[in-house]
PDB file of C-alpha atoms in Angstrom:
ATOM      1  CA  MET Z   1      -6.991 -48.093  23.258  1.00 42.00           C
ATOM      2  CA  MET Z   2      -7.085 -49.688  19.834  1.00 47.00           C
ATOM      3  CA  LYS Z   3     -10.155 -51.826  20.397  1.00 54.00           C
ATOM      4  CA  ASN Z   4     -12.179 -48.701  21.075  1.00 88.00           C
ATOM      5  CA  THR Z   5     -11.454 -47.013  17.743  1.00 96.00           C
ATOM      6  CA  ILE Z   6     -13.783 -47.609  14.809  1.00 98.00           C
ATOM      7  CA  ALA Z   7     -13.393 -46.151  11.319  1.00 98.00           C
ATOM      8  CA  ILE Z   8     -16.543 -45.402   9.318  1.00 99.00           C
ATOM      9  CA  LEU Z   9     -15.875 -45.071   5.597  1.00 98.00           C
ATOM     10  CA  GLY Z  10     -18.755 -42.924   4.403  1.00 97.00           C
ATOM     11  CA  CYS Z  11     -20.175 -40.513   6.986  1.00 97.00           C
ATOM     12  CA  GLY Z  12     -23.342 -39.655   5.110  1.00 94.00           C
ATOM     13  CA  TRP Z  13     -27.040 -40.267   5.706  1.00 95.00           C
ATOM     14  CA  LEU Z  14     -26.384 -43.491   7.655  1.00 97.00           C
ATOM     15  CA  GLY Z  15     -22.714 -43.192   8.632  1.00 98.00           C
ATOM     16  CA  TRP Z  16     -22.951 -39.830  10.395  1.00 98.00           C
ATOM     17  CA  PRO Z  17     -25.773 -40.636  12.854  1.00 98.00           C
ATOM     18  CA  LEU Z  18     -24.207 -44.081  13.327  1.00 98.00           C
ATOM     19  CA  ALA Z  19     -20.947 -42.362  14.340  1.00 98.00           C
ATOM     20  CA  LYS Z  20     -22.787 -40.158  16.855  1.00 98.00           C
ATOM     21  CA  THR Z  21     -24.471 -43.226  18.382  1.00 98.00           C
ATOM     22  CA  LEU Z  22     -21.194 -45.147  18.656  1.00 98.00           C
ATOM     23  CA  ILE Z  23     -19.494 -42.154  20.311  1.00 97.00           C
ATOM     24  CA  LYS Z  24     -22.257 -42.226  22.955  1.00 96.00           C
ATOM     25  CA  ASP Z  25     -21.479 -45.950  23.374  1.00 94.00           C
ATOM     26  CA  GLY Z  26     -17.876 -45.057  24.240  1.00 94.00           C
ATOM     27  CA  PHE Z  27     -16.113 -45.628  20.929  1.00 96.00           C
ATOM     28  CA  LYS Z  28     -13.619 -43.265  19.342  1.00 97.00           C
ATOM     29  CA  ILE Z  29     -14.591 -42.667  15.707  1.00 98.00           C
ATOM     30  CA  HIS Z  30     -12.614 -41.899  12.577  1.00 98.00           C
ATOM     31  CA  GLY Z  31     -15.089 -40.764   9.924  1.00 98.00           C
ATOM     32  CA  SER Z  32     -14.529 -40.192   6.223  1.00 98.00           C
ATOM     33  CA  THR Z  33     -16.218 -37.850   3.782  1.00 96.00           C
ATOM     34  CA  THR Z  34     -15.487 -36.912   0.180  1.00 94.00           C
ATOM     35  CA  SER Z  35     -16.476 -33.314   0.936  1.00 92.00           C
ATOM     36  CA  LYS Z  36     -14.035 -30.913   2.628  1.00 93.00           C
ATOM     37  CA  GLU Z  37     -17.024 -28.716   3.583  1.00 92.00           C
ATOM     38  CA  LYS Z  38     -18.208 -31.401   6.031  1.00 94.00           C
ATOM     39  CA  LEU Z  39     -14.938 -31.686   7.986  1.00 95.00           C
ATOM     40  CA  THR Z  40     -15.781 -28.987  10.541  1.00 95.00           C
ATOM     41  CA  SER Z  41     -19.304 -30.302  11.194  1.00 95.00           C
ATOM     42  CA  LEU Z  42     -18.042 -33.860  11.651  1.00 96.00           C
ATOM     43  CA  SER Z  43     -15.396 -32.581  14.050  1.00 97.00           C
ATOM     44  CA  GLU Z  44     -18.018 -30.630  16.034  1.00 97.00           C
ATOM     45  CA  ASP Z  45     -19.904 -33.918  16.523  1.00 96.00           C
ATOM     46  CA  GLY Z  46     -16.820 -35.528  18.064  1.00 96.00           C
ATOM     47  CA  ILE Z  47     -15.783 -37.446  14.939  1.00 98.00           C
ATOM     48  CA  HIS Z  48     -12.116 -37.417  13.882  1.00 98.00           C
ATOM     49  CA  PRO Z  49     -12.680 -36.455  10.229  1.00 98.00           C
ATOM     50  CA  PHE Z  50     -10.755 -37.476   7.104  1.00 98.00           C
ATOM     51  CA  THR Z  51     -11.275 -36.621   3.446  1.00 97.00           C
ATOM     52  CA  ILE Z  52     -11.050 -39.926   1.595  1.00 97.00           C
ATOM     53  CA  THR Z  53     -12.051 -40.502  -2.025  1.00 96.00           C
ATOM     54  CA  LEU Z  54     -11.945 -43.938  -3.628  1.00 95.00           C
ATOM     55  CA  SER Z  55     -11.349 -44.129  -7.356  1.00 92.00           C
ATOM     56  CA  GLU Z  56     -10.422 -46.967  -9.700  1.00 92.00           C
ATOM     57  CA  ASP Z  57      -6.816 -45.759  -9.776  1.00 93.00           C
ATOM     58  CA  ALA Z  58      -6.051 -44.884  -6.183  1.00 95.00           C
ATOM     59  CA  ILE Z  59      -7.345 -43.926  -2.760  1.00 97.00           C
ATOM     60  CA  GLU Z  60      -7.025 -40.169  -2.380  1.00 96.00           C
ATOM     61  CA  GLY Z  61      -6.515 -38.840   1.137  1.00 96.00           C
ATOM     62  CA  ASP Z  62      -4.806 -40.035   4.281  1.00 97.00           C
ATOM     63  CA  ILE Z  63      -6.043 -43.631   4.267  1.00 98.00           C
ATOM     64  CA  GLU Z  64      -3.140 -44.684   6.522  1.00 97.00           C
ATOM     65  CA  GLY Z  65      -4.121 -42.110   9.148  1.00 97.00           C
ATOM     66  CA  PHE Z  66      -7.785 -43.049   8.764  1.00 98.00           C
ATOM     67  CA  LEU Z  67      -7.020 -46.722   9.485  1.00 98.00           C
ATOM     68  CA  SER Z  68      -4.295 -46.036  12.064  1.00 96.00           C
ATOM     69  CA  ASN Z  69      -4.947 -47.698  15.466  1.00 95.00           C
ATOM     70  CA  VAL Z  70      -8.339 -48.838  14.181  1.00 97.00           C
ATOM     71  CA  ASP Z  71      -9.639 -52.276  15.152  1.00 96.00           C
ATOM     72  CA  THR Z  72     -12.908 -52.253  13.178  1.00 98.00           C
ATOM     73  CA  LEU Z  73     -13.764 -50.693   9.807  1.00 99.00           C
ATOM     74  CA  ILE Z  74     -17.364 -50.049   8.745  1.00 99.00           C
ATOM     75  CA  ILE Z  75     -17.588 -49.806   4.941  1.00 98.00           C
ATOM     76  CA  ASN Z  76     -20.605 -47.733   4.042  1.00 97.00           C
ATOM     77  CA  VAL Z  77     -20.103 -46.438   0.502  1.00 95.00           C
ATOM     78  CA  PRO Z  78     -22.536 -47.514  -2.230  1.00 90.00           C
ATOM     79  CA  PRO Z  79     -21.559 -48.210  -5.844  1.00 91.00           C
ATOM     80  CA  LYS Z  80     -21.605 -45.050  -7.973  1.00 80.00           C
ATOM     81  CA  LEU Z  81     -23.204 -46.291 -11.179  1.00 73.00           C
ATOM     82  CA  ARG Z  82     -25.480 -43.406 -12.139  1.00 70.00           C
ATOM     83  CA  GLY Z  83     -24.631 -40.469 -14.364  1.00 65.00           C
ATOM     84  CA  ASP Z  84     -21.580 -39.965 -16.535  1.00 64.00           C
ATOM     85  CA  HIS Z  85     -18.946 -40.951 -13.987  1.00 68.00           C
ATOM     86  CA  LYS Z  86     -19.704 -44.633 -13.550  1.00 74.00           C
ATOM     87  CA  GLU Z  87     -16.964 -46.362 -11.624  1.00 80.00           C
ATOM     88  CA  ASN Z  88     -16.064 -49.978 -11.050  1.00 91.00           C
ATOM     89  CA  TYR Z  89     -16.895 -50.509  -7.395  1.00 95.00           C
ATOM     90  CA  ILE Z  90     -15.156 -53.898  -7.308  1.00 96.00           C
ATOM     91  CA  ILE Z  91     -11.803 -52.344  -8.273  1.00 96.00           C
ATOM     92  CA  LYS Z  92     -12.275 -49.637  -5.610  1.00 96.00           C
ATOM     93  CA  MET Z  93     -13.057 -52.249  -2.957  1.00 97.00           C
ATOM     94  CA  GLY Z  94      -9.969 -54.228  -4.010  1.00 98.00           C
ATOM     95  CA  LEU Z  95      -7.835 -51.134  -3.410  1.00 98.00           C
ATOM     96  CA  LEU Z  96      -9.528 -50.622  -0.047  1.00 98.00           C
ATOM     97  CA  ASN Z  97      -8.919 -54.253   0.909  1.00 98.00           C
ATOM     98  CA  ALA Z  98      -5.209 -53.817   0.099  1.00 98.00           C
ATOM     99  CA  ALA Z  99      -5.090 -50.727   2.363  1.00 98.00           C
ATOM    100  CA  VAL Z 100      -6.835 -52.678   5.128  1.00 98.00           C
ATOM    101  CA  LYS Z 101      -4.282 -55.504   4.804  1.00 96.00           C
ATOM    102  CA  SER Z 102      -1.423 -53.098   5.502  1.00 95.00           C
ATOM    103  CA  SER Z 103      -3.195 -51.703   8.596  1.00 97.00           C
ATOM    104  CA  ASN Z 104      -4.083 -53.131  12.013  1.00 95.00           C
ATOM    105  CA  VAL Z 105      -7.771 -53.525  11.139  1.00 97.00           C
ATOM    106  CA  LYS Z 106      -9.018 -56.940  12.237  1.00 96.00           C
ATOM    107  CA  LYS Z 107     -12.763 -56.662  11.744  1.00 98.00           C
ATOM    108  CA  VAL Z 108     -14.987 -55.295   8.970  1.00 99.00           C
ATOM    109  CA  VAL Z 109     -18.703 -54.531   8.757  1.00 99.00           C
ATOM    110  CA  PHE Z 110     -19.613 -54.286   5.073  1.00 99.00           C
ATOM    111  CA  VAL Z 111     -22.894 -52.466   4.392  1.00 98.00           C
ATOM    112  CA  SER Z 112     -24.554 -54.119   1.407  1.00 98.00           C
ATOM    113  CA  SER Z 113     -28.070 -54.329  -0.004  1.00 98.00           C
ATOM    114  CA  THR Z 114     -30.850 -56.859  -0.527  1.00 98.00           C
ATOM    115  CA  SER Z 115     -30.506 -56.008  -4.244  1.00 96.00           C
ATOM    116  CA  VAL Z 116     -27.898 -58.809  -4.353  1.00 97.00           C
ATOM    117  CA  TYR Z 117     -30.773 -61.336  -4.217  1.00 98.00           C
ATOM    118  CA  GLY Z 118     -32.124 -60.188  -7.586  1.00 96.00           C
ATOM    119  CA  ASP Z 119     -35.591 -61.030  -8.907  1.00 93.00           C
ATOM    120  CA  VAL Z 120     -36.398 -64.162  -6.930  1.00 93.00           C
ATOM    121  CA  ASP Z 121     -40.011 -64.836  -5.975  1.00 95.00           C
ATOM    122  CA  GLY Z 122     -41.144 -65.758  -2.482  1.00 96.00           C
ATOM    123  CA  ASP Z 123     -39.283 -65.931   0.818  1.00 98.00           C
ATOM    124  CA  VAL Z 124     -35.636 -64.922   0.968  1.00 98.00           C
ATOM    125  CA  THR Z 125     -33.333 -65.589   3.928  1.00 98.00           C
ATOM    126  CA  GLU Z 126     -29.586 -65.319   4.365  1.00 98.00           C
ATOM    127  CA  LYS Z 127     -29.359 -68.907   3.040  1.00 97.00           C
ATOM    128  CA  THR Z 128     -30.872 -67.891  -0.317  1.00 98.00           C
ATOM    129  CA  THR Z 129     -28.265 -67.896  -3.084  1.00 97.00           C
ATOM    130  CA  PRO Z 130     -27.922 -64.329  -4.412  1.00 97.00           C
ATOM    131  CA  VAL Z 131     -28.529 -63.954  -8.155  1.00 96.00           C
ATOM    132  CA  PRO Z 132     -28.250 -60.189  -8.722  1.00 96.00           C
ATOM    133  CA  VAL Z 133     -29.766 -58.759 -11.906  1.00 94.00           C
ATOM    134  CA  THR Z 134     -28.679 -55.119 -11.601  1.00 92.00           C
ATOM    135  CA  GLU Z 135     -25.130 -53.924 -12.160  1.00 92.00           C
ATOM    136  CA  SER Z 136     -24.984 -52.423  -8.656  1.00 92.00           C
ATOM    137  CA  GLY Z 137     -26.239 -55.712  -7.162  1.00 95.00           C
ATOM    138  CA  ARG Z 138     -23.585 -57.677  -9.053  1.00 95.00           C
ATOM    139  CA  GLN Z 139     -20.802 -55.311  -8.009  1.00 95.00           C
ATOM    140  CA  LEU Z 140     -21.958 -55.331  -4.374  1.00 97.00           C
ATOM    141  CA  LEU Z 141     -21.951 -59.134  -4.266  1.00 97.00           C
ATOM    142  CA  ASP Z 142     -18.453 -59.355  -5.778  1.00 97.00           C
ATOM    143  CA  SER Z 143     -17.265 -56.709  -3.305  1.00 98.00           C
ATOM    144  CA  GLU Z 144     -18.811 -58.562  -0.349  1.00 98.00           C
ATOM    145  CA  ASN Z 145     -16.757 -61.572  -1.439  1.00 98.00           C
ATOM    146  CA  ILE Z 146     -13.468 -59.633  -1.588  1.00 98.00           C
ATOM    147  CA  PHE Z 147     -13.764 -59.073   2.164  1.00 98.00           C
ATOM    148  CA  ARG Z 148     -15.579 -62.300   3.045  1.00 97.00           C
ATOM    149  CA  GLU Z 149     -12.812 -64.374   1.438  1.00 96.00           C
ATOM    150  CA  ASP Z 150     -10.021 -62.513   3.265  1.00 96.00           C
ATOM    151  CA  SER Z 151      -9.074 -65.019   5.957  1.00 96.00           C
ATOM    152  CA  SER Z 152      -7.075 -62.411   7.892  1.00 96.00           C
ATOM    153  CA  LEU Z 153     -10.285 -60.520   8.753  1.00 98.00           C
ATOM    154  CA  LYS Z 154     -13.463 -61.147  10.703  1.00 98.00           C
ATOM    155  CA  VAL Z 155     -16.164 -59.856   8.355  1.00 98.00           C
ATOM    156  CA  THR Z 156     -19.900 -59.387   8.747  1.00 99.00           C
ATOM    157  CA  ILE Z 157     -22.031 -58.391   5.773  1.00 99.00           C
ATOM    158  CA  VAL Z 158     -25.269 -56.480   6.443  1.00 99.00           C
ATOM    159  CA  ARG Z 159     -27.740 -56.445   3.564  1.00 99.00           C
ATOM    160  CA  PHE Z 160     -30.207 -53.630   4.192  1.00 98.00           C
ATOM    161  CA  GLY Z 161     -33.536 -53.241   2.435  1.00 98.00           C
ATOM    162  CA  GLY Z 162     -34.703 -49.883   1.100  1.00 96.00           C
ATOM    163  CA  LEU Z 163     -33.715 -47.135   3.529  1.00 96.00           C
ATOM    164  CA  LEU Z 164     -36.038 -44.589   5.058  1.00 96.00           C
ATOM    165  CA  GLY Z 165     -35.830 -42.097   7.883  1.00 94.00           C
ATOM    166  CA  PRO Z 166     -35.763 -38.359   8.576  1.00 86.00           C
ATOM    167  CA  GLU Z 167     -36.221 -36.462   5.305  1.00 85.00           C
ATOM    168  CA  ARG Z 168     -35.892 -39.660   3.311  1.00 90.00           C
ATOM    169  CA  HIS Z 169     -38.876 -41.696   2.180  1.00 93.00           C
ATOM    170  CA  PRO Z 170     -39.273 -43.520  -1.143  1.00 93.00           C
ATOM    171  CA  VAL Z 171     -42.850 -42.236  -1.547  1.00 94.00           C
ATOM    172  CA  THR Z 172     -41.599 -38.689  -2.207  1.00 93.00           C
ATOM    173  CA  MET Z 173     -39.843 -39.956  -5.359  1.00 93.00           C
ATOM    174  CA  LEU Z 174     -42.826 -42.079  -6.419  1.00 95.00           C
ATOM    175  CA  SER Z 175     -45.535 -39.480  -5.781  1.00 93.00           C
ATOM    176  CA  GLY Z 176     -47.709 -38.796  -8.824  1.00 92.00           C
ATOM    177  CA  LYS Z 177     -45.978 -41.367 -11.033  1.00 95.00           C
ATOM    178  CA  LYS Z 178     -48.113 -43.589 -13.245  1.00 95.00           C
ATOM    179  CA  ASN Z 179     -47.695 -47.095 -14.675  1.00 93.00           C
ATOM    180  CA  LEU Z 180     -45.221 -48.128 -11.981  1.00 95.00           C
ATOM    181  CA  SER Z 181     -44.511 -51.839 -12.202  1.00 95.00           C
ATOM    182  CA  ASN Z 182     -44.997 -54.629  -9.666  1.00 95.00           C
ATOM    183  CA  GLY Z 183     -47.616 -53.005  -7.434  1.00 96.00           C
ATOM    184  CA  ASN Z 184     -48.419 -56.444  -6.020  1.00 96.00           C
ATOM    185  CA  PHE Z 185     -44.825 -56.988  -4.848  1.00 97.00           C
ATOM    186  CA  PRO Z 186     -44.084 -56.777  -1.104  1.00 98.00           C
ATOM    187  CA  ILE Z 187     -42.020 -53.917   0.314  1.00 98.00           C
ATOM    188  CA  ASN Z 188     -38.632 -54.658   1.877  1.00 98.00           C
ATOM    189  CA  LEU Z 189     -37.698 -51.537   3.836  1.00 98.00           C
ATOM    190  CA  ILE Z 190     -35.887 -50.540   7.011  1.00 98.00           C
ATOM    191  CA  HIS Z 191     -35.723 -47.374   9.100  1.00 98.00           C
ATOM    192  CA  LEU Z 192     -32.440 -45.593   9.802  1.00 98.00           C
ATOM    193  CA  ASN Z 193     -32.859 -46.183  13.568  1.00 98.00           C
ATOM    194  CA  ASP Z 194     -32.871 -49.943  13.053  1.00 98.00           C
ATOM    195  CA  CYS Z 195     -29.891 -49.807  10.662  1.00 98.00           C
ATOM    196  CA  ILE Z 196     -27.931 -48.072  13.424  1.00 98.00           C
ATOM    197  CA  LYS Z 197     -29.173 -50.533  16.048  1.00 98.00           C
ATOM    198  CA  ILE Z 198     -28.162 -53.556  13.932  1.00 99.00           C
ATOM    199  CA  ILE Z 199     -24.607 -52.279  13.373  1.00 99.00           C
ATOM    200  CA  SER Z 200     -24.298 -51.307  17.064  1.00 98.00           C
ATOM    201  CA  GLU Z 201     -25.403 -54.807  18.119  1.00 97.00           C
ATOM    202  CA  ILE Z 202     -22.912 -56.458  15.741  1.00 98.00           C
ATOM    203  CA  LEU Z 203     -20.113 -54.507  17.429  1.00 97.00           C
ATOM    204  CA  LYS Z 204     -21.415 -54.965  20.966  1.00 96.00           C
ATOM    205  CA  ASN Z 205     -22.098 -58.702  20.688  1.00 96.00           C
ATOM    206  CA  ASN Z 206     -19.239 -59.695  18.368  1.00 96.00           C
ATOM    207  CA  TRP Z 207     -21.478 -61.057  15.630  1.00 98.00           C
ATOM    208  CA  TRP Z 208     -18.591 -61.770  13.266  1.00 98.00           C
ATOM    209  CA  ASN Z 209     -18.321 -63.909  10.132  1.00 98.00           C
ATOM    210  CA  GLU Z 210     -22.046 -63.574   9.505  1.00 98.00           C
ATOM    211  CA  THR Z 211     -24.257 -62.441   6.651  1.00 98.00           C
ATOM    212  CA  ILE Z 212     -27.273 -60.606   8.059  1.00 99.00           C
ATOM    213  CA  ASN Z 213     -30.388 -59.268   6.327  1.00 99.00           C
ATOM    214  CA  GLY Z 214     -31.690 -55.986   7.737  1.00 99.00           C
ATOM    215  CA  VAL Z 215     -35.330 -55.600   6.689  1.00 99.00           C
ATOM    216  CA  TYR Z 216     -38.282 -54.590   8.870  1.00 98.00           C
ATOM    217  CA  PRO Z 217     -40.630 -57.600   9.321  1.00 98.00           C
ATOM    218  CA  SER Z 218     -43.700 -56.062   7.668  1.00 97.00           C
ATOM    219  CA  HIS Z 219     -44.343 -56.552   3.961  1.00 98.00           C
ATOM    220  CA  PRO Z 220     -47.566 -54.994   2.624  1.00 98.00           C
ATOM    221  CA  THR Z 221     -47.715 -54.634  -1.153  1.00 97.00           C
ATOM    222  CA  LYS Z 222     -46.056 -51.619  -2.726  1.00 97.00           C
ATOM    223  CA  GLN Z 223     -49.425 -50.375  -3.941  1.00 97.00           C
ATOM    224  CA  LYS Z 224     -51.046 -50.592  -0.516  1.00 97.00           C
ATOM    225  CA  TYR Z 225     -48.077 -49.160   1.389  1.00 97.00           C
ATOM    226  CA  TYR Z 226     -47.215 -46.251  -0.915  1.00 97.00           C
ATOM    227  CA  THR Z 227     -50.889 -45.316  -1.346  1.00 97.00           C
ATOM    228  CA  SER Z 228     -51.319 -44.997   2.424  1.00 97.00           C
ATOM    229  CA  LYS Z 229     -48.009 -43.111   2.822  1.00 96.00           C
ATOM    230  CA  ALA Z 230     -48.895 -40.684   0.021  1.00 96.00           C
ATOM    231  CA  ILE Z 231     -52.251 -39.946   1.677  1.00 96.00           C
ATOM    232  CA  GLU Z 232     -50.561 -39.548   5.077  1.00 94.00           C
ATOM    233  CA  LYS Z 233     -48.053 -37.054   3.649  1.00 94.00           C
ATOM    234  CA  GLY Z 234     -50.561 -35.205   1.448  1.00 96.00           C
ATOM    235  CA  LEU Z 235     -48.841 -36.317  -1.765  1.00 95.00           C
ATOM    236  CA  GLN Z 236     -50.251 -37.513  -5.072  1.00 96.00           C
ATOM    237  CA  ILE Z 237     -50.848 -41.256  -4.993  1.00 96.00           C
ATOM    238  CA  PRO Z 238     -48.478 -43.257  -7.214  1.00 96.00           C
ATOM    239  CA  GLU Z 239     -50.282 -45.549  -9.660  1.00 96.00           C
ATOM    240  CA  TYR Z 240     -49.087 -49.126  -9.957  1.00 96.00           C
ATOM    241  CA  GLU Z 241     -49.688 -51.963 -12.356  1.00 94.00           C
ATOM    242  CA  THR Z 242     -49.829 -55.574 -11.195  1.00 92.00           C
ATOM    243  CA  ASN Z 243     -47.299 -58.135 -12.355  1.00 90.00           C
ATOM    244  CA  THR Z 244     -49.460 -61.121 -13.266  1.00 88.00           C
ATOM    245  CA  LEU Z 245     -46.468 -63.451 -13.641  1.00 93.00           C
ATOM    246  CA  LYS Z 246     -44.520 -62.822 -10.434  1.00 94.00           C
ATOM    247  CA  ILE Z 247     -45.259 -62.269  -6.741  1.00 95.00           C
ATOM    248  CA  GLY Z 248     -41.999 -60.583  -5.710  1.00 96.00           C
ATOM    249  CA  LYS Z 249     -39.695 -61.379  -2.818  1.00 98.00           C
ATOM    250  CA  ILE Z 250     -40.136 -61.104   0.930  1.00 98.00           C
ATOM    251  CA  VAL Z 251     -36.702 -60.637   2.482  1.00 98.00           C
ATOM    252  CA  SER Z 252     -36.643 -62.033   5.992  1.00 98.00           C
ATOM    253  CA  SER Z 253     -34.197 -60.860   8.661  1.00 98.00           C
ATOM    254  CA  TYR Z 254     -34.091 -64.494   9.702  1.00 97.00           C
ATOM    255  CA  ILE Z 255     -30.784 -64.478  11.576  1.00 98.00           C
ATOM    256  CA  LEU Z 256     -31.598 -61.312  13.537  1.00 98.00           C
ATOM    257  CA  THR Z 257     -35.043 -62.422  14.624  1.00 96.00           C
ATOM    258  CA  ASN Z 258     -34.344 -66.148  15.137  1.00 95.00           C
ATOM    259  CA  SER Z 259     -30.769 -66.556  16.314  1.00 93.00           C
ATOM    260  CA  LYS Z 260     -29.940 -63.099  17.668  1.00 95.00           C
ATOM    261  CA  ASP Z 261     -33.196 -62.225  19.443  1.00 89.00           C
ATOM    262  CA  PHE Z 262     -33.013 -58.774  17.838  1.00 96.00           C
ATOM    263  CA  LYS Z 263     -36.019 -56.480  18.279  1.00 96.00           C
ATOM    264  CA  PHE Z 264     -36.790 -53.927  15.578  1.00 98.00           C
ATOM    265  CA  THR Z 265     -37.760 -50.562  17.048  1.00 96.00           C
ATOM    266  CA  THR Z 266     -39.092 -48.305  14.298  1.00 96.00           C
ATOM    267  CA  THR Z 267     -42.152 -49.039  12.180  1.00 94.00           C
ATOM    268  CA  LEU Z 268     -42.336 -48.028   8.550  1.00 93.00           C
TER     269      LEU Z 268
END
């Protein structure tokens, strides 16, 4: 049954538990990894595993098999812009889009980030025009548009805030740091459980041709939030400075909470 097969490009921190949830919901899952070592573990979790690596020159691996008999593709690979091997994400997404065009895929969920909104101050909704200031934000926005502008596909973009969950919390990286900027700025975070729930609901309810923000609706300041989390986890408190010129952005999951009646489940 084609409509029951979903391909997840990027079975990592989010993609793997998402795959396990969707299998419980009755979907058959093709999952990709860049690491051959993960193939057995993915298989043990009921995922049909593929080794797929995107580069600027080509897609390495059995992309045809990965997309074969697949109705919906979930793209969950972030831009790789750190370190020596910086790659042009837009070119890679163009290659992926070409592969999708020669497959039977009809629907795409593209996992993006609220970084596309850039340094705006105040309230941000899905109607806010993105003005990214980071290279990864710019490349994500251009890549969103590659798929959004493909009229042969139904595409929903999900822009997640900062991710946290089991063994992943931003405070562990910030602990003990001094002179951190923008302590007065609000947090825009989301828990893994809610990321999975949002993508599951998109699939279940056919929320297609949408752009959706995924950010938990609680926005204490960075200083207040990370101080309390550091104390809770027994870590050194990060020290922030206040930005006297800007107030930072509050990203609202407006569509989820107002037109989709979505309920977030996991507090920060």
